[in-house]
Tab-separated table of C-alpha atoms in Angstrom:
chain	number	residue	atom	x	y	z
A	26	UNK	CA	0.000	0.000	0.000
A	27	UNK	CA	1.116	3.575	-0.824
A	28	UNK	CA	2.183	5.543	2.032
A	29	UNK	CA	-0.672	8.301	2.490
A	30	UNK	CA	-2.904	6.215	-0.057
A	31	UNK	CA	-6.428	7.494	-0.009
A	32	UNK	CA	-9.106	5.437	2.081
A	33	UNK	CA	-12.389	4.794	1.042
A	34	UNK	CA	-15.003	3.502	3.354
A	35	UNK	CA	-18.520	2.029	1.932
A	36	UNK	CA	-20.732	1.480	4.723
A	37	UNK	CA	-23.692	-1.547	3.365
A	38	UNK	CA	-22.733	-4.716	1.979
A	39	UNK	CA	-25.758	-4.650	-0.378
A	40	UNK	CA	-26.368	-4.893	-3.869
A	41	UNK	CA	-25.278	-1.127	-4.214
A	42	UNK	CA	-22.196	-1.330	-2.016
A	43	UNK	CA	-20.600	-4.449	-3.136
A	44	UNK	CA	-20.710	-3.051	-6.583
A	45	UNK	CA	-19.074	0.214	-5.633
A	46	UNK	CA	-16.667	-1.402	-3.270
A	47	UNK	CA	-15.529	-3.202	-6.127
A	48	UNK	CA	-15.604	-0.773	-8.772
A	49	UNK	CA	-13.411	1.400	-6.572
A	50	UNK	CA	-10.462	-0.605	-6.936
A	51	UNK	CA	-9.469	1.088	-10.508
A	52	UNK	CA	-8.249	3.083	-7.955
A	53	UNK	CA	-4.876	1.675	-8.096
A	54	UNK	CA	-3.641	3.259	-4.852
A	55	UNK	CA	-6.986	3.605	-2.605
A	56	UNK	CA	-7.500	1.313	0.143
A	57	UNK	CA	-10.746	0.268	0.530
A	58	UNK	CA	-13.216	-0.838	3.218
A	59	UNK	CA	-16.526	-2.871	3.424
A	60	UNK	CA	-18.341	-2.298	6.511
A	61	UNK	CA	-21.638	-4.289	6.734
A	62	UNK	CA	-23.026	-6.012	9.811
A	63	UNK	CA	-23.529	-9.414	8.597
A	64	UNK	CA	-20.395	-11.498	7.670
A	65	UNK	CA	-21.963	-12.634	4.278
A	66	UNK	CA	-24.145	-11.425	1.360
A	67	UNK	CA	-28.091	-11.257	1.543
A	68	UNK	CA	-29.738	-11.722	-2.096
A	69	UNK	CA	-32.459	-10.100	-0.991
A	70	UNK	CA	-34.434	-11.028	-3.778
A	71	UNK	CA	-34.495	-14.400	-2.455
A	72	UNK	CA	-35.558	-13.903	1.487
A	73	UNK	CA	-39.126	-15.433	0.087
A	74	UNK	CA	-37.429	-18.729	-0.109
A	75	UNK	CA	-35.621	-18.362	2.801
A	76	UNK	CA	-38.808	-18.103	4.399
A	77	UNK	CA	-40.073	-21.727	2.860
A	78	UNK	CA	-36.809	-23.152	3.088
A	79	UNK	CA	-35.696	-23.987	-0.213
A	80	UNK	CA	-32.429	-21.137	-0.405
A	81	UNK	CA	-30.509	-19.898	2.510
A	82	UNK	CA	-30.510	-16.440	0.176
A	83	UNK	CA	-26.845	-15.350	1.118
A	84	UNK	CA	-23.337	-16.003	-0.227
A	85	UNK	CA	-19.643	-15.556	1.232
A	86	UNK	CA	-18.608	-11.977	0.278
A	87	UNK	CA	-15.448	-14.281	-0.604
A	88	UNK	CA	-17.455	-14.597	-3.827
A	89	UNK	CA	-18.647	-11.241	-4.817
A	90	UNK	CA	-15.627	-9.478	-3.255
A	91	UNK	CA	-12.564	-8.182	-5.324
A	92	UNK	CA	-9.149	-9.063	-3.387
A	93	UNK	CA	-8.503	-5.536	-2.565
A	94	UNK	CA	-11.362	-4.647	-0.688
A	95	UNK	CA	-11.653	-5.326	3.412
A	96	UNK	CA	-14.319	-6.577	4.495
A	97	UNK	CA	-14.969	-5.364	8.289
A	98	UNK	CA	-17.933	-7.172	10.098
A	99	UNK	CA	-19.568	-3.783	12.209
A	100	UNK	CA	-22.168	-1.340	12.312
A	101	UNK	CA	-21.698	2.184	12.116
A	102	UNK	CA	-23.508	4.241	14.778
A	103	UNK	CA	-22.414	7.909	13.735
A	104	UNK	CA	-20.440	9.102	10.542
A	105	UNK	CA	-18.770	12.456	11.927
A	106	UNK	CA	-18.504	14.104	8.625
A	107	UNK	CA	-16.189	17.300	10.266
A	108	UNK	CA	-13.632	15.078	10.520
A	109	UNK	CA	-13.898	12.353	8.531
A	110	UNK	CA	-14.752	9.556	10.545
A	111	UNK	CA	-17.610	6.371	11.267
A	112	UNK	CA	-17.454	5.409	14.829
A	113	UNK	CA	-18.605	1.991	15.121
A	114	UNK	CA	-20.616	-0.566	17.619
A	115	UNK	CA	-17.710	-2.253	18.449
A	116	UNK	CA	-16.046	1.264	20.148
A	117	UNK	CA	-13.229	1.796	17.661
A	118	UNK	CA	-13.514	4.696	14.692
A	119	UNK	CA	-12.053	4.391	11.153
A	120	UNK	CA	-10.809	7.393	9.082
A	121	UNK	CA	-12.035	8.101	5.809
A	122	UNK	CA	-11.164	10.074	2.696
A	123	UNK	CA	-14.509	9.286	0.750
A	124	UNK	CA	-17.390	8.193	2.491
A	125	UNK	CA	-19.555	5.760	0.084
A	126	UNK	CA	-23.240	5.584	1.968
A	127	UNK	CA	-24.957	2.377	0.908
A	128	UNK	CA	-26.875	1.046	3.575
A	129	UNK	CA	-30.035	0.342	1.804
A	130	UNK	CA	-33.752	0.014	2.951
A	131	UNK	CA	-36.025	-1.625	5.471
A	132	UNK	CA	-39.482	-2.923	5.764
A	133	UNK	CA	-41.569	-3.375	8.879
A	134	UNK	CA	-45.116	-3.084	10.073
A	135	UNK	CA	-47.138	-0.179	11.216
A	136	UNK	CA	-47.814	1.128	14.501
A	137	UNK	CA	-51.162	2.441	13.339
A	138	UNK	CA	-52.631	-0.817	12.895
A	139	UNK	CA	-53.661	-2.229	16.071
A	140	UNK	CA	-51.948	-5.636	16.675
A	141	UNK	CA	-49.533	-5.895	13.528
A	142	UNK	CA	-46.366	-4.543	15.787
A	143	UNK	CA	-46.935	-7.841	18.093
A	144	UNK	CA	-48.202	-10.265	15.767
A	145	UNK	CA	-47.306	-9.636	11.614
A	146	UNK	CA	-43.703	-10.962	10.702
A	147	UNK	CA	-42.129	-8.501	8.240
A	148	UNK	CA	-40.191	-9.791	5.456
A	149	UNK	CA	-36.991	-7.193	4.076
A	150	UNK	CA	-34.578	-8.339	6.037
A	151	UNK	CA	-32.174	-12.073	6.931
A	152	UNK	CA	-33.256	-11.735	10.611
A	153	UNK	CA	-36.875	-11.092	9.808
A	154	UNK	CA	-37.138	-13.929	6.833
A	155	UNK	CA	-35.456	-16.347	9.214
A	156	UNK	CA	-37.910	-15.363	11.885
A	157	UNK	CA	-40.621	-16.109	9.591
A	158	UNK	CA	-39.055	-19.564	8.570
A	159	UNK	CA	-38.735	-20.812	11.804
A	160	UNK	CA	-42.293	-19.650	12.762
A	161	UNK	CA	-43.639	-21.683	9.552
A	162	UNK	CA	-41.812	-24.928	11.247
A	163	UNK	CA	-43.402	-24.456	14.098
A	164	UNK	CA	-47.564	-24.421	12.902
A	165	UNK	CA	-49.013	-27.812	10.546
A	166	UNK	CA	-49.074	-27.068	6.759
A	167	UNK	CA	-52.623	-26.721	7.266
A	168	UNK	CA	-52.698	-23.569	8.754
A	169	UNK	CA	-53.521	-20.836	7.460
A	170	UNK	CA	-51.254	-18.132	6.103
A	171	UNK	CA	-52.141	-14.242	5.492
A	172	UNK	CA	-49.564	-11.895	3.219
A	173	UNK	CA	-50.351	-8.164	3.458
A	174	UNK	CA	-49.365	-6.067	0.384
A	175	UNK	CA	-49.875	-7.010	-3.531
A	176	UNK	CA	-46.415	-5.679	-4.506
A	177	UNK	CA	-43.681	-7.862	-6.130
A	178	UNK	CA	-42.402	-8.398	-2.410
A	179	UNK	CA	-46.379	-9.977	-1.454
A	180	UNK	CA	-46.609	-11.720	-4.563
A	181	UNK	CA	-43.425	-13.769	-4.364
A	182	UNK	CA	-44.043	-14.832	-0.774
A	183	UNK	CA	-47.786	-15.416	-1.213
A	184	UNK	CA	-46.361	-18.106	-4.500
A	185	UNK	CA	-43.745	-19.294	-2.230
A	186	UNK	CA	-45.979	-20.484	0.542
A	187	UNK	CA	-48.536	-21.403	-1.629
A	188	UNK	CA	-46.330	-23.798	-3.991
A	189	UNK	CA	-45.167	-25.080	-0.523
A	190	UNK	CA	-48.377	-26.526	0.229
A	191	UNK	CA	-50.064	-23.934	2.584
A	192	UNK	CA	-53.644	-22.134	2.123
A	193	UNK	CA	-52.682	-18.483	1.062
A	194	UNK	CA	-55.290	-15.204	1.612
A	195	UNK	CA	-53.196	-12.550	-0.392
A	196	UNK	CA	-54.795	-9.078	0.791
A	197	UNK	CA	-54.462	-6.043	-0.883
A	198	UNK	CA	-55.761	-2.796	-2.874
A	199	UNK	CA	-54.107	-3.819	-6.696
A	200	UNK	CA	-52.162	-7.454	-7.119
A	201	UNK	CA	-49.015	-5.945	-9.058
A	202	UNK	CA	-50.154	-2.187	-9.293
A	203	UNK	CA	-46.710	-1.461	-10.561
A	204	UNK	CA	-47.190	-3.727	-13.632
A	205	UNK	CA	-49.178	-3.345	-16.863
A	206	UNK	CA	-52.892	-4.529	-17.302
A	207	UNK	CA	-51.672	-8.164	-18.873
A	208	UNK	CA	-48.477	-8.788	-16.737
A	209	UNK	CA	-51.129	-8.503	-14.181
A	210	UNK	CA	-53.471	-10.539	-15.209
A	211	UNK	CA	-50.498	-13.073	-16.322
A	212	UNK	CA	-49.780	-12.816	-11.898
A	213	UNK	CA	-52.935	-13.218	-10.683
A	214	UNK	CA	-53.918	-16.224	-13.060
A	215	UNK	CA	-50.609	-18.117	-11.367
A	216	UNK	CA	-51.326	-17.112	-8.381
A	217	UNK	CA	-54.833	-18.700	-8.527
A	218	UNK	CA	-53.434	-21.645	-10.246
A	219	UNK	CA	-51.620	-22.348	-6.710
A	220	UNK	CA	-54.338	-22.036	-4.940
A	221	UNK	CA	-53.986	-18.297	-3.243
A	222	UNK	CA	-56.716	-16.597	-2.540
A	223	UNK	CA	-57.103	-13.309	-3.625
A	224	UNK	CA	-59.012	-10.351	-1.531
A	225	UNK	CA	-58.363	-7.211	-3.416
A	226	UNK	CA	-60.294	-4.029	-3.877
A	227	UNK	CA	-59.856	0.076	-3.734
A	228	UNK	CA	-61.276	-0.278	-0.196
A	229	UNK	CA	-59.519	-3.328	1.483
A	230	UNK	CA	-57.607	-2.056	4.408
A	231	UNK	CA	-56.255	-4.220	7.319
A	232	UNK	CA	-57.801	-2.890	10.628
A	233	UNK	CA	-56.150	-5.122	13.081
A	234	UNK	CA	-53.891	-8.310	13.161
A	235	UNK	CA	-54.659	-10.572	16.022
A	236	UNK	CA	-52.618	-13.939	17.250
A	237	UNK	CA	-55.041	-16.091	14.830
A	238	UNK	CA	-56.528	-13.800	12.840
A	239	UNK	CA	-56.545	-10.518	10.463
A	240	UNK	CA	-59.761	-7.829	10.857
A	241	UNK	CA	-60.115	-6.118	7.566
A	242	UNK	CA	-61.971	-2.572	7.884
A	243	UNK	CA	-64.993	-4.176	6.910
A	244	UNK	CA	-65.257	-6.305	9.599
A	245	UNK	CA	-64.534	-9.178	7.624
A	246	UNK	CA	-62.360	-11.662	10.236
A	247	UNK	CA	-59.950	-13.854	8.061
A	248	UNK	CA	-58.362	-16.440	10.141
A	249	UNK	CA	-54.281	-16.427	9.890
A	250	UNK	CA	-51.914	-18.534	12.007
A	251	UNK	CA	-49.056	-16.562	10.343
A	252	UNK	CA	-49.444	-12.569	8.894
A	253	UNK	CA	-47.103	-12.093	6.774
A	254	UNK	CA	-46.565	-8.192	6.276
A	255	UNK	CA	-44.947	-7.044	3.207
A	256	UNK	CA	-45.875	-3.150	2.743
A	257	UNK	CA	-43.977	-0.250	3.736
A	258	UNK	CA	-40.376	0.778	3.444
A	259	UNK	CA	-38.029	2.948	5.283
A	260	UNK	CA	-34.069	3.676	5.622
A	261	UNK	CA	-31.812	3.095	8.023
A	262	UNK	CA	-31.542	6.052	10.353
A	263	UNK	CA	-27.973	6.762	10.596
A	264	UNK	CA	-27.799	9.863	8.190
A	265	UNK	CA	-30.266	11.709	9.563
A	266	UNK	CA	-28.766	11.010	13.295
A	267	UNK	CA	-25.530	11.889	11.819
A	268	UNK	CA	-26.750	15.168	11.278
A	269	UNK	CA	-27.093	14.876	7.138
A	270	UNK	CA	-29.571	16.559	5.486
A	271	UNK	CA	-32.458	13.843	4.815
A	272	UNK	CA	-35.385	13.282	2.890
A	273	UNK	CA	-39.083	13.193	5.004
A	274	UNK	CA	-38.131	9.289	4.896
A	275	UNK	CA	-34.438	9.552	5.822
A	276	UNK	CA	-32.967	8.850	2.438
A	277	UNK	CA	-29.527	11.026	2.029
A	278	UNK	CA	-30.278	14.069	-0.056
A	279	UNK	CA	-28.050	14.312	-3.113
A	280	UNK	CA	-26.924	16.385	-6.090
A	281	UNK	CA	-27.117	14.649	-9.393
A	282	UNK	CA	-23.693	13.359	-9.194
A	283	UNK	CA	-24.972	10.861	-6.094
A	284	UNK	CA	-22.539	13.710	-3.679
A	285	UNK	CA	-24.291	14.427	-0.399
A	286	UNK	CA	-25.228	18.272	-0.272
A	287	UNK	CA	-23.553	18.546	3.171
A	288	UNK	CA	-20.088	17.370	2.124
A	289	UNK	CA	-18.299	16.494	-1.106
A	290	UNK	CA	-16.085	13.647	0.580
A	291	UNK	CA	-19.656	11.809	1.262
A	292	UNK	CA	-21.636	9.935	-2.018
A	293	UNK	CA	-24.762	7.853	-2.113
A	294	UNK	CA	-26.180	4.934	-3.431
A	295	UNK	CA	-29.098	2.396	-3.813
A	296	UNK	CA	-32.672	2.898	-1.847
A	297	UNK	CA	-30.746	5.223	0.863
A	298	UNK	CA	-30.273	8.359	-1.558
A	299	UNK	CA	-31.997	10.772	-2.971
A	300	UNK	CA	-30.593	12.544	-5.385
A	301	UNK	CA	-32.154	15.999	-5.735
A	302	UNK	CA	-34.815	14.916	-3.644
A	303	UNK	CA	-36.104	12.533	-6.553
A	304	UNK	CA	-35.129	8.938	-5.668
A	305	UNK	CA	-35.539	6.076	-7.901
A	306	UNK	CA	-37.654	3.107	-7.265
A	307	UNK	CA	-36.798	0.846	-4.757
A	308	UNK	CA	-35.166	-2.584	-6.361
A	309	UNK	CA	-31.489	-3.647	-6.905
A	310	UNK	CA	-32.190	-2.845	-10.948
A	311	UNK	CA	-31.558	0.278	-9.498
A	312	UNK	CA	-29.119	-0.179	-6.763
A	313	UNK	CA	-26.505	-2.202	-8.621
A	314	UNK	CA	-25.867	0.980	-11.444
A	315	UNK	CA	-26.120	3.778	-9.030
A	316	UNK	CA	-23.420	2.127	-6.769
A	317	UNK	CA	-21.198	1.913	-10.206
A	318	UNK	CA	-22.556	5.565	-10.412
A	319	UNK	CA	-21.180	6.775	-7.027
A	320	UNK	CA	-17.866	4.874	-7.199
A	321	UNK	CA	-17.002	6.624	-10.424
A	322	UNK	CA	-17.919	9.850	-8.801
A	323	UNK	CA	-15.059	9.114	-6.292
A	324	UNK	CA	-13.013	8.405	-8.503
A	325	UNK	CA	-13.286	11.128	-10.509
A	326	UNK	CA	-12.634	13.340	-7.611
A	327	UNK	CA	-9.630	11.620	-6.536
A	328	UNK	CA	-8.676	12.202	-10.295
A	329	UNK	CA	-9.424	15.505	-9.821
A	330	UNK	CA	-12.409	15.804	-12.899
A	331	UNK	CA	-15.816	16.432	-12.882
A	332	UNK	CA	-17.772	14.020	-11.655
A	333	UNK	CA	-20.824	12.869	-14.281
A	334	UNK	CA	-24.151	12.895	-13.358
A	335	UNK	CA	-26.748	10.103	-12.777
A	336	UNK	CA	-27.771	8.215	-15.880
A	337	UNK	CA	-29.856	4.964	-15.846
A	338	UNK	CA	-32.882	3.948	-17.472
A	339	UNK	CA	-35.337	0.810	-16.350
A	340	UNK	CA	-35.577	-1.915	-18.394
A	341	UNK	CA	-38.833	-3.840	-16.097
A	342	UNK	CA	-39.530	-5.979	-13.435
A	343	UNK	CA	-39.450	-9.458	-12.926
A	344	UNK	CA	-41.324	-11.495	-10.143
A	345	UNK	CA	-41.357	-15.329	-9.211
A	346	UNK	CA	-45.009	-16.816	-8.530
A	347	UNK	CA	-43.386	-20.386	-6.593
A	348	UNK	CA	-40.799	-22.001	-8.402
A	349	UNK	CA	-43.040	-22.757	-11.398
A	350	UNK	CA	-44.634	-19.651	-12.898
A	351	UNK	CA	-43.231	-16.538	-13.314
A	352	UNK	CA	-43.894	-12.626	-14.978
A	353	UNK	CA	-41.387	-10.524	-16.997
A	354	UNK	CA	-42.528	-7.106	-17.087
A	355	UNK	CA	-40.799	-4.976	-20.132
A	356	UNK	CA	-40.601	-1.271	-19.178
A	357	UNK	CA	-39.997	2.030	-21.008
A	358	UNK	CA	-36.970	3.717	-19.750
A	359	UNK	CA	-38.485	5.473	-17.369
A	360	UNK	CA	-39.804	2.345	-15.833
A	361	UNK	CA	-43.178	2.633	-17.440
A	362	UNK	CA	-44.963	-0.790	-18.184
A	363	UNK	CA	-45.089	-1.266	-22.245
A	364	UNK	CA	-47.542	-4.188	-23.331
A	365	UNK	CA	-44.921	-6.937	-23.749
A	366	UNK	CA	-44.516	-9.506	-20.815
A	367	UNK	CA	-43.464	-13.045	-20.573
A	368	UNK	CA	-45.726	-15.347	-18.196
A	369	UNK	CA	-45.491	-18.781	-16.880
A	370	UNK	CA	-42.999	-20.960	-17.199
A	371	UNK	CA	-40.740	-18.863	-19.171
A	372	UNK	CA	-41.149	-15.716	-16.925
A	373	UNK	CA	-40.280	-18.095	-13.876
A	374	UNK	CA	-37.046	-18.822	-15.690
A	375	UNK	CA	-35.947	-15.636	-17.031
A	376	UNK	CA	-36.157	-14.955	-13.321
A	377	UNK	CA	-33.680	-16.956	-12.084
A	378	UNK	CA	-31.437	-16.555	-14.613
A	379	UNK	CA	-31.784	-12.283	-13.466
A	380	UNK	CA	-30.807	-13.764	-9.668
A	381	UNK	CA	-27.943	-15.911	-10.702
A	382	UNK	CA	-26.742	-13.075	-13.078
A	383	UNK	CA	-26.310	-10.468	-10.064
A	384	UNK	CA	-24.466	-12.536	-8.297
A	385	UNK	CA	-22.523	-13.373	-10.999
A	386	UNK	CA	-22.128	-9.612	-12.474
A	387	UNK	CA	-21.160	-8.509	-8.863
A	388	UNK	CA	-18.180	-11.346	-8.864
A	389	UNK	CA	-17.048	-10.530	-12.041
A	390	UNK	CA	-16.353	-6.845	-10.829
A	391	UNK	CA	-14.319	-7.855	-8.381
A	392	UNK	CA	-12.612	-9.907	-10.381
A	393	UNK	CA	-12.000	-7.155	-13.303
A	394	UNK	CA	-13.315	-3.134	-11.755
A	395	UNK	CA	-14.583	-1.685	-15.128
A	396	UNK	CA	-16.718	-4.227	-16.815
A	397	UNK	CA	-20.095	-3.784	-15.101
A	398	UNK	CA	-22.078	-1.943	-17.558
A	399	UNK	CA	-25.861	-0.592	-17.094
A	400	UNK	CA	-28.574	0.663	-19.521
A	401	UNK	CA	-28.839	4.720	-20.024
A	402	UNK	CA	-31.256	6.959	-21.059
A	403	UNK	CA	-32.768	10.598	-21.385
A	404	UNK	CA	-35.614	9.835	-18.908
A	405	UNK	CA	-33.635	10.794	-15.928
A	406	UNK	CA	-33.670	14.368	-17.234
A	407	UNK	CA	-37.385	14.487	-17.980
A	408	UNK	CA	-38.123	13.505	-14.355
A	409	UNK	CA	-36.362	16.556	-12.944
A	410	UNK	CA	-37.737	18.651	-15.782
A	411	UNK	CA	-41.222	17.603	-14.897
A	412	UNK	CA	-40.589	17.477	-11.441
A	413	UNK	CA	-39.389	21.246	-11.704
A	414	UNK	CA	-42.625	21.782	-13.574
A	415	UNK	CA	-44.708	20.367	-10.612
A	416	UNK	CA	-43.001	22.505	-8.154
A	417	UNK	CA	-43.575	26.019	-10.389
A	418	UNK	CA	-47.330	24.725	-10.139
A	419	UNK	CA	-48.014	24.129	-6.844
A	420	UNK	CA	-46.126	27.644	-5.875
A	421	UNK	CA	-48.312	29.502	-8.795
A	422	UNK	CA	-51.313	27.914	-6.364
């Protein structure tokens, strides 16, 4: 190692921060750091079959890891920005250069709903998917299950459970509002097919979760052994405690180049920034190119050029009904649904060939910094641009 040699610290061992982490190392002379609180990689995208026991949904970091970067098993309670430093759980402090902030999202369950605090089992995180799987051991196959939320995160674990064997109430407003009119349809005829039964409408809202059953506003009384809950998201809160300027959801506020407004030394990436107060959607589709993103911010700094600014486009959204069926979303750029899908079988393998490939895209920039490469586009722009437009309007009223 160089003598004075630049250190860069990424704090999240996510999809976003393993990317950057090992992006960084074109850095010839940086010394890099990994701090993340679990000693191996969570594929996320797989905690619904944790839950059912058919993937443990992590891998070594000696996988997806480049040799350069150190991996240091911690939390970080408090990034003092001032002076460039993370103080950690453990007591000791680590000096930084560059501060890469990728500590991703979180899920949980509402305090406003009488019961769900006590009783629902969220599903965003290892500890809480391993929660889940051991409470599934524990009750007869016959029991019934209840999964909150029709998003891609309630649709895969409503398949999962349901492929598994179980009786499956899926309740929410829209099954798949993010998805077009057919790539809907497409879910909810799988999801049938399994056996899941659906309770959807503009007016379904859970009004309490009990130890055996769910109350729906209604006063419809669904019974539910296990309640699964699978809406919401927030951020870690260690920006906003650090004193960082934050979003109303504690997502780091960010100029376009992923750079912290606070401090230049500090960049952002995946579900925990918001650059210009505009963040992109939630999924590692984004997370994975906006880590890239930040890293090559960084570097251009230490190389002394202007950093670019953020440039991605969407390409869709793929979810897993069980192991069998599937649905391939194609999106516009700007992550609107376009007509084409791919259902069934074929949509359940595209699908795992898109969770094999991150791991495998992530590896392969450790192994050579430089070759991950992500889909662009204008649409980035037009958001700000309309966004901009928005903001004129509601002042004008």
């Amino acid at each position: 190692m160089t003598p004075n040699a630049p250190h860069i610290v990424v704090i999240g061992g996510g999809y976003a921060g393993v990317l950057a982490a090992n992006h960084l190392q074109q850095a010839a002379h940086a010394k890099i750091t990994l701090v993340n609180p679990r000693p191996e990689f969570v594929e996320r995208i797989r905690l619904h079959q944790l839950a059912v026991g058919n993937h443990s949904a992590t891998t070594g970091y000696d996988t997806v890891l480049g040799d350069r970067v150190r991996l240091l098993v911690d939390s970080v309670e408090r990034i003092d920005a001032p002076i460039r430093q993370v103080q950690l759980a453990s007591g000791d402090v680590v000096d930084y250069d560059y501060l890469l902030y990728a500590v991703g999202s979180t899920g949980g369950v509402p305090t406003s709903v009488p019961g769900a605090a006590e009783f629902a089992y969220p599903l965003s995180e290892l500890e809480q998917a391993q929660r889940l799987c051991e409470r599934l051991q524990d009750i007869p196959m016959s029991a019934p299950v209840v999964v909150v939320g029709g998003g891609l995160t309630g649709i895969e674990a409503a398949g999962e459970f349901a492929e598994a064997g179980r009786p499956v109430t899926l309740i929410t407003d829209v099954v798949g509002a993010s998805l077009g009119d057919q790539a809907r349809r497409s879910v909810v005829k799988a999801l049938r097919k399994l056996g899941v039964t659906i309770v959807s409408g503009p007016d379904i809202l859970v009004a309490s979760v009990g130890a055996t059953d769910v109350t729906l506003a209604d006063g419809t009384r669904l019974p539910s052994a296990v309640t699964v809950w699978t809406t919401g998201f927030g951020v870690p809160g260690l920006a906003a405690a650090s004193g960082l300027t934050t979003d109303e959801l504690g997502r780091l506020i960010t100029d376009e180049t992923l750079t912290s407004v606070d401090d230049d030394r500090i960049v952002a990436a995946g579900d925990c920034a918001s650059p210009s107060g505009i963040p992109l959607r939630m999924s590692c589709q984004a997370a994975g190119p906006m880590g890239i993103q930040a890293a090559n911010t960084v570097l251009a700094r230490l190389a002394g050029t202007e950093p670019a600014v953020l440039n991605q486009a969407f390409t869709g959204q793929c979810v897993s009904v069980g192991r069998t069926y599937g649905t391939v979303q194609i999106a516009h750029s700007d992550d609107t649904p376009r007509r084409l899908y791919f259902g069934g079988r074929t949509g359940a393998a595209i699908k795992e060939q898109v969770c094999k490939a991150t791991i495998t895209f992530m590896a392969k920039e450790g192994r050579k910094p430089g070759s991950y490469f992500w889909f662009k586009g204008r649409n980035r722009a037009r958001q700000l641009a309309e966004a901009a437009k928005d903001t004129v309007g509601a002042a004008r009223r």
